[in-house]
PDB file of C-alpha atoms in Angstrom:
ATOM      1  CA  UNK Q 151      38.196  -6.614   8.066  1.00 63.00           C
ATOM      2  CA  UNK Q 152      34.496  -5.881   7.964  1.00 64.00           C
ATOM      3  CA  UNK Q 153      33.199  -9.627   7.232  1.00 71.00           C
ATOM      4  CA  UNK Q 154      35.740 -10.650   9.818  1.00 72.00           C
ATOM      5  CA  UNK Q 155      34.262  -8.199  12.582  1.00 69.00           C
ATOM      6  CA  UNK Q 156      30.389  -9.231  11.852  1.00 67.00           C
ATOM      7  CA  UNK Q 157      31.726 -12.808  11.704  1.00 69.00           C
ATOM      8  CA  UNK Q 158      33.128 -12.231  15.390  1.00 72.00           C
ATOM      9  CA  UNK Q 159      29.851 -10.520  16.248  1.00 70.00           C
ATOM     10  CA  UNK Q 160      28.017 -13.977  15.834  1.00 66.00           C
ATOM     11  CA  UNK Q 161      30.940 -16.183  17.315  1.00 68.00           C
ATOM     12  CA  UNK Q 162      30.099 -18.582  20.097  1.00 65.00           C
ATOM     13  CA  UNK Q 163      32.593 -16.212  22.686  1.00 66.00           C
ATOM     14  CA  UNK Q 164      29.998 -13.373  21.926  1.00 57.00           C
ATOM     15  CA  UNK Q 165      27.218 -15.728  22.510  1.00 55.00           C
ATOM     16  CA  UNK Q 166      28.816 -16.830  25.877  1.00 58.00           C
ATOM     17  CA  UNK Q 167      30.160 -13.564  26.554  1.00 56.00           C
ATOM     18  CA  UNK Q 168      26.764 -11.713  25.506  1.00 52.00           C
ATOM     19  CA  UNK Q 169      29.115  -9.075  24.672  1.00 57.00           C
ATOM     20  CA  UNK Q 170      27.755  -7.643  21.449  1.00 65.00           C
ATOM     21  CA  UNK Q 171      24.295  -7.165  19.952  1.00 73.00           C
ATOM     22  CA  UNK Q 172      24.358  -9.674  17.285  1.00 75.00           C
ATOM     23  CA  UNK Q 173      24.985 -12.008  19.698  1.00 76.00           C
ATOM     24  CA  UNK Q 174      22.758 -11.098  22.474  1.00 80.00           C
ATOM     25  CA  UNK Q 175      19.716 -10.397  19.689  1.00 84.00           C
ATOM     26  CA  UNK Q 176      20.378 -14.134  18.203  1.00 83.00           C
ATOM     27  CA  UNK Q 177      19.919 -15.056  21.259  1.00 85.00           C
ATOM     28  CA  UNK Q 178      16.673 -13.938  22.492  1.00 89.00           C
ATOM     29  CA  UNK Q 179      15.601 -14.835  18.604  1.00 91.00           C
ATOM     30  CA  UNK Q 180      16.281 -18.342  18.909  1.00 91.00           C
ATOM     31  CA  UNK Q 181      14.490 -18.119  22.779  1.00 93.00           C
ATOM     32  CA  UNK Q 182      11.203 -16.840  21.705  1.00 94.00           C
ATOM     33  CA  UNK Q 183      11.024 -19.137  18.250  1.00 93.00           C
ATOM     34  CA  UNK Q 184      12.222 -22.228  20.713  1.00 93.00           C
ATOM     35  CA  UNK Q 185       8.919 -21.034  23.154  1.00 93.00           C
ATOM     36  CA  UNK Q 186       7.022 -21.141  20.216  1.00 92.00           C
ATOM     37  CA  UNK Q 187       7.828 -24.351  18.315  1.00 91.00           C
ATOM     38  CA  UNK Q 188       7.461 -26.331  22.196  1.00 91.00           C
ATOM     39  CA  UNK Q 189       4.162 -24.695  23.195  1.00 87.00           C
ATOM     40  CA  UNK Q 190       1.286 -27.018  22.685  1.00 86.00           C
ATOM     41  CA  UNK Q 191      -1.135 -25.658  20.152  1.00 81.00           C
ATOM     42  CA  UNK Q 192      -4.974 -25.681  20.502  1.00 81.00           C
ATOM     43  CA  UNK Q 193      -6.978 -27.150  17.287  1.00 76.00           C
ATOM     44  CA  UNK Q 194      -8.436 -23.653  16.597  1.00 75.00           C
ATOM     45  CA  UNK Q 195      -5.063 -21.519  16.889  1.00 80.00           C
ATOM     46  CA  UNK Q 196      -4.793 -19.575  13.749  1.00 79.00           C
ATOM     47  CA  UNK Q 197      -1.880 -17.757  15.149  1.00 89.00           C
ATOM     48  CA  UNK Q 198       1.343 -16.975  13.369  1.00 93.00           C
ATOM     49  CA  UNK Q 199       4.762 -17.255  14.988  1.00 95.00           C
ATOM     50  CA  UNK Q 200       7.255 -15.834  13.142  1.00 96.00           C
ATOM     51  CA  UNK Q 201       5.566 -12.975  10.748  1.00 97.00           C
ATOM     52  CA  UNK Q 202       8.955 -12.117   8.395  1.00 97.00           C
ATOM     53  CA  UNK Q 203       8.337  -9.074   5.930  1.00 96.00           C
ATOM     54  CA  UNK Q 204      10.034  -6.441   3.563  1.00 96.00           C
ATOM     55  CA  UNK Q 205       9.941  -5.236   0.160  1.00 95.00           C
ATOM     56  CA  UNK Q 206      11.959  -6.473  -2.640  1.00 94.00           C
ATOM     57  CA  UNK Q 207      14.917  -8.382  -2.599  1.00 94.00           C
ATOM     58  CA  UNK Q 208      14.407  -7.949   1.117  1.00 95.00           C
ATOM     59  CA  UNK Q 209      10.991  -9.615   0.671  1.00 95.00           C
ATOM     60  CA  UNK Q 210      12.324 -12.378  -1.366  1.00 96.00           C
ATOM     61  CA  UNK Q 211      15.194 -13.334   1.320  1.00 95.00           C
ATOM     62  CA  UNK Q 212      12.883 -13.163   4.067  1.00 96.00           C
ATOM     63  CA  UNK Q 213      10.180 -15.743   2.124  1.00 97.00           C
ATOM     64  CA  UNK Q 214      13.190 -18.225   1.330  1.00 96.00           C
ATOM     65  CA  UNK Q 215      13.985 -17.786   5.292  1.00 95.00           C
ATOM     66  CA  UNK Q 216      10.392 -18.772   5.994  1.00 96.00           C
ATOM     67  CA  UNK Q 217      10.158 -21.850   3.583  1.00 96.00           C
ATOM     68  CA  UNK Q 218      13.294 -23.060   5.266  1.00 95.00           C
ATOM     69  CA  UNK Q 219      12.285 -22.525   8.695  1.00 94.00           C
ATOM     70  CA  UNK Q 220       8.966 -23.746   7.998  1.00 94.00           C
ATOM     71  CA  UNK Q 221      10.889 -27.492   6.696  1.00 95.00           C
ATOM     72  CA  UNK Q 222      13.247 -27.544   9.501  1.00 93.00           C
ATOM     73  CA  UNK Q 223      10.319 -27.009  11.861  1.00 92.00           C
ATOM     74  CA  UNK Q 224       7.062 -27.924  10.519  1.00 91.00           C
ATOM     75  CA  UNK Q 225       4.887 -26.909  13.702  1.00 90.00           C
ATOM     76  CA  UNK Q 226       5.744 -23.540  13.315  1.00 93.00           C
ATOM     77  CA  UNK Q 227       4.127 -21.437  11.550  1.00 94.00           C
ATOM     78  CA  UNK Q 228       6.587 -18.845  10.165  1.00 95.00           C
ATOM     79  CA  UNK Q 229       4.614 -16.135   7.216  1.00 95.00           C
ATOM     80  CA  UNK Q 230       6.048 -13.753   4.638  1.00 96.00           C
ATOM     81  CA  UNK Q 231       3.841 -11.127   3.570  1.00 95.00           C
ATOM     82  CA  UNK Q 232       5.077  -8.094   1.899  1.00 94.00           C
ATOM     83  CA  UNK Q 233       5.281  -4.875   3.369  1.00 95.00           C
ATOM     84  CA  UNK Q 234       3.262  -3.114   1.340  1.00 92.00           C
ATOM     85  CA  UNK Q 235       0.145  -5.694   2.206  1.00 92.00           C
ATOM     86  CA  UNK Q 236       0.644  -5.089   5.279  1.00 93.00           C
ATOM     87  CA  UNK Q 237       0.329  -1.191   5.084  1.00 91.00           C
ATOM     88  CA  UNK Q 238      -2.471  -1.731   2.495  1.00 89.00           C
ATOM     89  CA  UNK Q 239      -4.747  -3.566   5.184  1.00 90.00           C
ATOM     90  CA  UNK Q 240      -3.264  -1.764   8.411  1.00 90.00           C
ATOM     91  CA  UNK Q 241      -1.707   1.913   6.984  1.00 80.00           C
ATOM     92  CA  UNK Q 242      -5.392   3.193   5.422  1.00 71.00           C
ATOM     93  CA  UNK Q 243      -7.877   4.722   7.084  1.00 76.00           C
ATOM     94  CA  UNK Q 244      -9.987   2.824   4.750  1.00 77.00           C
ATOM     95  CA  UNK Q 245      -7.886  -1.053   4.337  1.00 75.00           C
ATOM     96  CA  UNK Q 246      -7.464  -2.559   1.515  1.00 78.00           C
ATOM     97  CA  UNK Q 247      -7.686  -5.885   0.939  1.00 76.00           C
ATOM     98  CA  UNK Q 248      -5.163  -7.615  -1.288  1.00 75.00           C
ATOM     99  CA  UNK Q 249      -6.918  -9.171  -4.050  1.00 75.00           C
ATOM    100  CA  UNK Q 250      -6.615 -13.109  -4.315  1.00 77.00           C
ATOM    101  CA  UNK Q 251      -4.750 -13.519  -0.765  1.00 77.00           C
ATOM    102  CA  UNK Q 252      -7.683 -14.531   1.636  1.00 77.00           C
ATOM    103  CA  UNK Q 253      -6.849 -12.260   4.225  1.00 80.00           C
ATOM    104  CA  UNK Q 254      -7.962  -8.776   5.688  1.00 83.00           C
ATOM    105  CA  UNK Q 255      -7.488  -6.426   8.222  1.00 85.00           C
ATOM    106  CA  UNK Q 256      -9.417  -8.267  10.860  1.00 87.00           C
ATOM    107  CA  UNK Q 257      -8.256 -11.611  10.465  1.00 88.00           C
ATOM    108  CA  UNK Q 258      -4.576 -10.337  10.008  1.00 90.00           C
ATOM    109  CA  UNK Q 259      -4.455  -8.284  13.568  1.00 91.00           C
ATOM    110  CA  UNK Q 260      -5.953 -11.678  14.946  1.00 90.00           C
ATOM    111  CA  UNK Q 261      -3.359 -13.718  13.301  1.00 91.00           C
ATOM    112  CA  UNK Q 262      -0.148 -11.822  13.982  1.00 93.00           C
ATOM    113  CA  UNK Q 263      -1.407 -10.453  17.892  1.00 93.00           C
ATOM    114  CA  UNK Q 264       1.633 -11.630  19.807  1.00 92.00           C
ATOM    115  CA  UNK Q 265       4.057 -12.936  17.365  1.00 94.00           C
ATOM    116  CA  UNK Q 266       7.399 -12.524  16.728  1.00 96.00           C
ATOM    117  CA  UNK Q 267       8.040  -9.994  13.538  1.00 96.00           C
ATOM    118  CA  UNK Q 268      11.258 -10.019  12.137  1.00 95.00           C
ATOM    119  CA  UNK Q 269      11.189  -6.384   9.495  1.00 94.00           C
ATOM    120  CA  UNK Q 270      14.153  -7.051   6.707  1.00 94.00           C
ATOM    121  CA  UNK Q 271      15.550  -4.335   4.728  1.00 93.00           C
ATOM    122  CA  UNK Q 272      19.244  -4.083   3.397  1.00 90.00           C
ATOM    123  CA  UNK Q 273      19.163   0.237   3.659  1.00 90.00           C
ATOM    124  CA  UNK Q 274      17.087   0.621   6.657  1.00 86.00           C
ATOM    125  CA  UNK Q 275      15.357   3.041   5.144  1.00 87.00           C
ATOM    126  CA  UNK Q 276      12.550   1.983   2.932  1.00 90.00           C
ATOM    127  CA  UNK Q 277       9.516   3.534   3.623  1.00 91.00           C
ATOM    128  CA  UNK Q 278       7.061   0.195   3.602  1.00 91.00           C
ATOM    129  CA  UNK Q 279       9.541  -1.505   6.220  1.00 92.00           C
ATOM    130  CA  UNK Q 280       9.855   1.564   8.250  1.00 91.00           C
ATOM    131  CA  UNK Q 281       6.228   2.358   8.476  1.00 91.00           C
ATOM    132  CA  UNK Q 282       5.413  -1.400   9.547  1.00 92.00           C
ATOM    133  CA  UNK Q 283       7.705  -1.246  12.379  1.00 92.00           C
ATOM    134  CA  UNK Q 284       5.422   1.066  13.950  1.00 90.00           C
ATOM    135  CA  UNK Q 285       2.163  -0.171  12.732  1.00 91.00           C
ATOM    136  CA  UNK Q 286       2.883  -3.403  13.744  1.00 93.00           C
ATOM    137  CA  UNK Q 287       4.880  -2.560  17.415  1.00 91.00           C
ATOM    138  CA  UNK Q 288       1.711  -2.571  18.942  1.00 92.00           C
ATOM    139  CA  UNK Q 289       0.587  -6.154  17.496  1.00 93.00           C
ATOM    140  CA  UNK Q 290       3.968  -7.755  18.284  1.00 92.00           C
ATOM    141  CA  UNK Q 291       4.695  -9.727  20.895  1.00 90.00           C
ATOM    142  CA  UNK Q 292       8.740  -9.184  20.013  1.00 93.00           C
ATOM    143  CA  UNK Q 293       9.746  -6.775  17.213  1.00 94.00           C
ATOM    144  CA  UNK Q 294      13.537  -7.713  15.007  1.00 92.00           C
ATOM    145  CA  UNK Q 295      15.165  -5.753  12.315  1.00 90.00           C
ATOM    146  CA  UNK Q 296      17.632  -7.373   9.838  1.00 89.00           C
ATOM    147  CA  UNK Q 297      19.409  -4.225   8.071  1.00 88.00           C
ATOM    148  CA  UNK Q 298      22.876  -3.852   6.812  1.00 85.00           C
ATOM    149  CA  UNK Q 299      23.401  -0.829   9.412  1.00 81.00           C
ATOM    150  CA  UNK Q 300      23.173  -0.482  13.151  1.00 79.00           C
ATOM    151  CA  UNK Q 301      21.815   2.674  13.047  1.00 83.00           C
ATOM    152  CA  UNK Q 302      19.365   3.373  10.404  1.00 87.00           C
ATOM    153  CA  UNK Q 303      16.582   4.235  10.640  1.00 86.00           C
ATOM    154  CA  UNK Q 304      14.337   1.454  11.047  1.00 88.00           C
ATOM    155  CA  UNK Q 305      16.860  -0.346  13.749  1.00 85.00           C
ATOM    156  CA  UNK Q 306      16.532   2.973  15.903  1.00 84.00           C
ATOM    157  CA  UNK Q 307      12.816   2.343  15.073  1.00 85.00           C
ATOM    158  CA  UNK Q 308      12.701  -1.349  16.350  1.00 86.00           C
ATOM    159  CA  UNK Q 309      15.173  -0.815  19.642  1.00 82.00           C
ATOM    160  CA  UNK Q 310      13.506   2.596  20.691  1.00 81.00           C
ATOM    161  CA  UNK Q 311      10.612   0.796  21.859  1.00 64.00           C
ATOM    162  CA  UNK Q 312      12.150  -2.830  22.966  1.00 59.00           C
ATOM    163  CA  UNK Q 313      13.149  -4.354  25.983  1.00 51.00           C
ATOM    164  CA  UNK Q 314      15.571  -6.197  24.903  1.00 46.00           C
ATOM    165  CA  UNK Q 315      18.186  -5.165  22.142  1.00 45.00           C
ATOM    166  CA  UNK Q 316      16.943  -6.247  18.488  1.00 42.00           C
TER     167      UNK Q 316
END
């Protein structure tokens, strides 16, 4: 009964109806990546579209998710970085660059001002996830949460601050 009710959250009557979350979420998803893979894009735009994270298993889904959108639409530029990189160069009073990735705190905030971030975690709960949503709320053009729960706590993180329902 479960499968069957998330399975009728995502059908094309909730899409048309805009009755239910999923639905309405997917939605505005699919709008802003649309916007994004359309937009012309100036030679010296080192901007990233879709920033995915997470930690774990979370992490891993959300890099295959990448790689895939990334080969279904090569002109955007969809990034996985893990959660805890992401606190290590924004989460510090003094940042830390990762080691061997080419990236720090300056050229990150520039990279990832205005994109969409999509925050993964099965529980919800994971402290790296969590404490991203925040850090990066005020970097994000849109902010998205993929959890296994409506209401933990990093879906009441990403929806107490967003226009639209994520």
């Amino acid at each position: 009964p479960m499968v069957n009710k998330l399975r009728l959250s995502f059908s094309p009557s909730a899409y048309v109806a805009g009755s239910h979350s999923n639905a309405r979420t997917a939605q505005h998803l699919v709008k802003l990546l649309q916007e994004r893979v359309d937009r012309p894009r100036k030679r010296d735009d080192v901007g990233i579209d879709l920033l995915l994270t997470g930690c774990e298993v979370s992490l891993w889904t959300a890099e295959q998710f990448a790689a895939d959108l990334r080969r279904c639409f090569p002109c955007l530029r969809a990034q996985a970085l893990s959660a805890n990189k992401i606190l290590g160069l924004l989460g510090q009073r003094v940042p830390v660059q990762p080691l061997g990735f080419g990236i720090d705190q300056s050229s990150f905030i520039n990279a990832v001002r205005g994109s969409v971030v999509l925050i993964v975690s099965h529980s919800g709960g994971t402290f790296a996830p969590l404490a991203c949503s925040n850090l990066l709320r005020p970097l994000a053009g849109s902010l998205f949460a993929v959890t296994a729960f409506y209401d933990s706590h990093l879906s009441r993180s990403v929806r107490s601050n967003s226009p639209t329902p994520s």
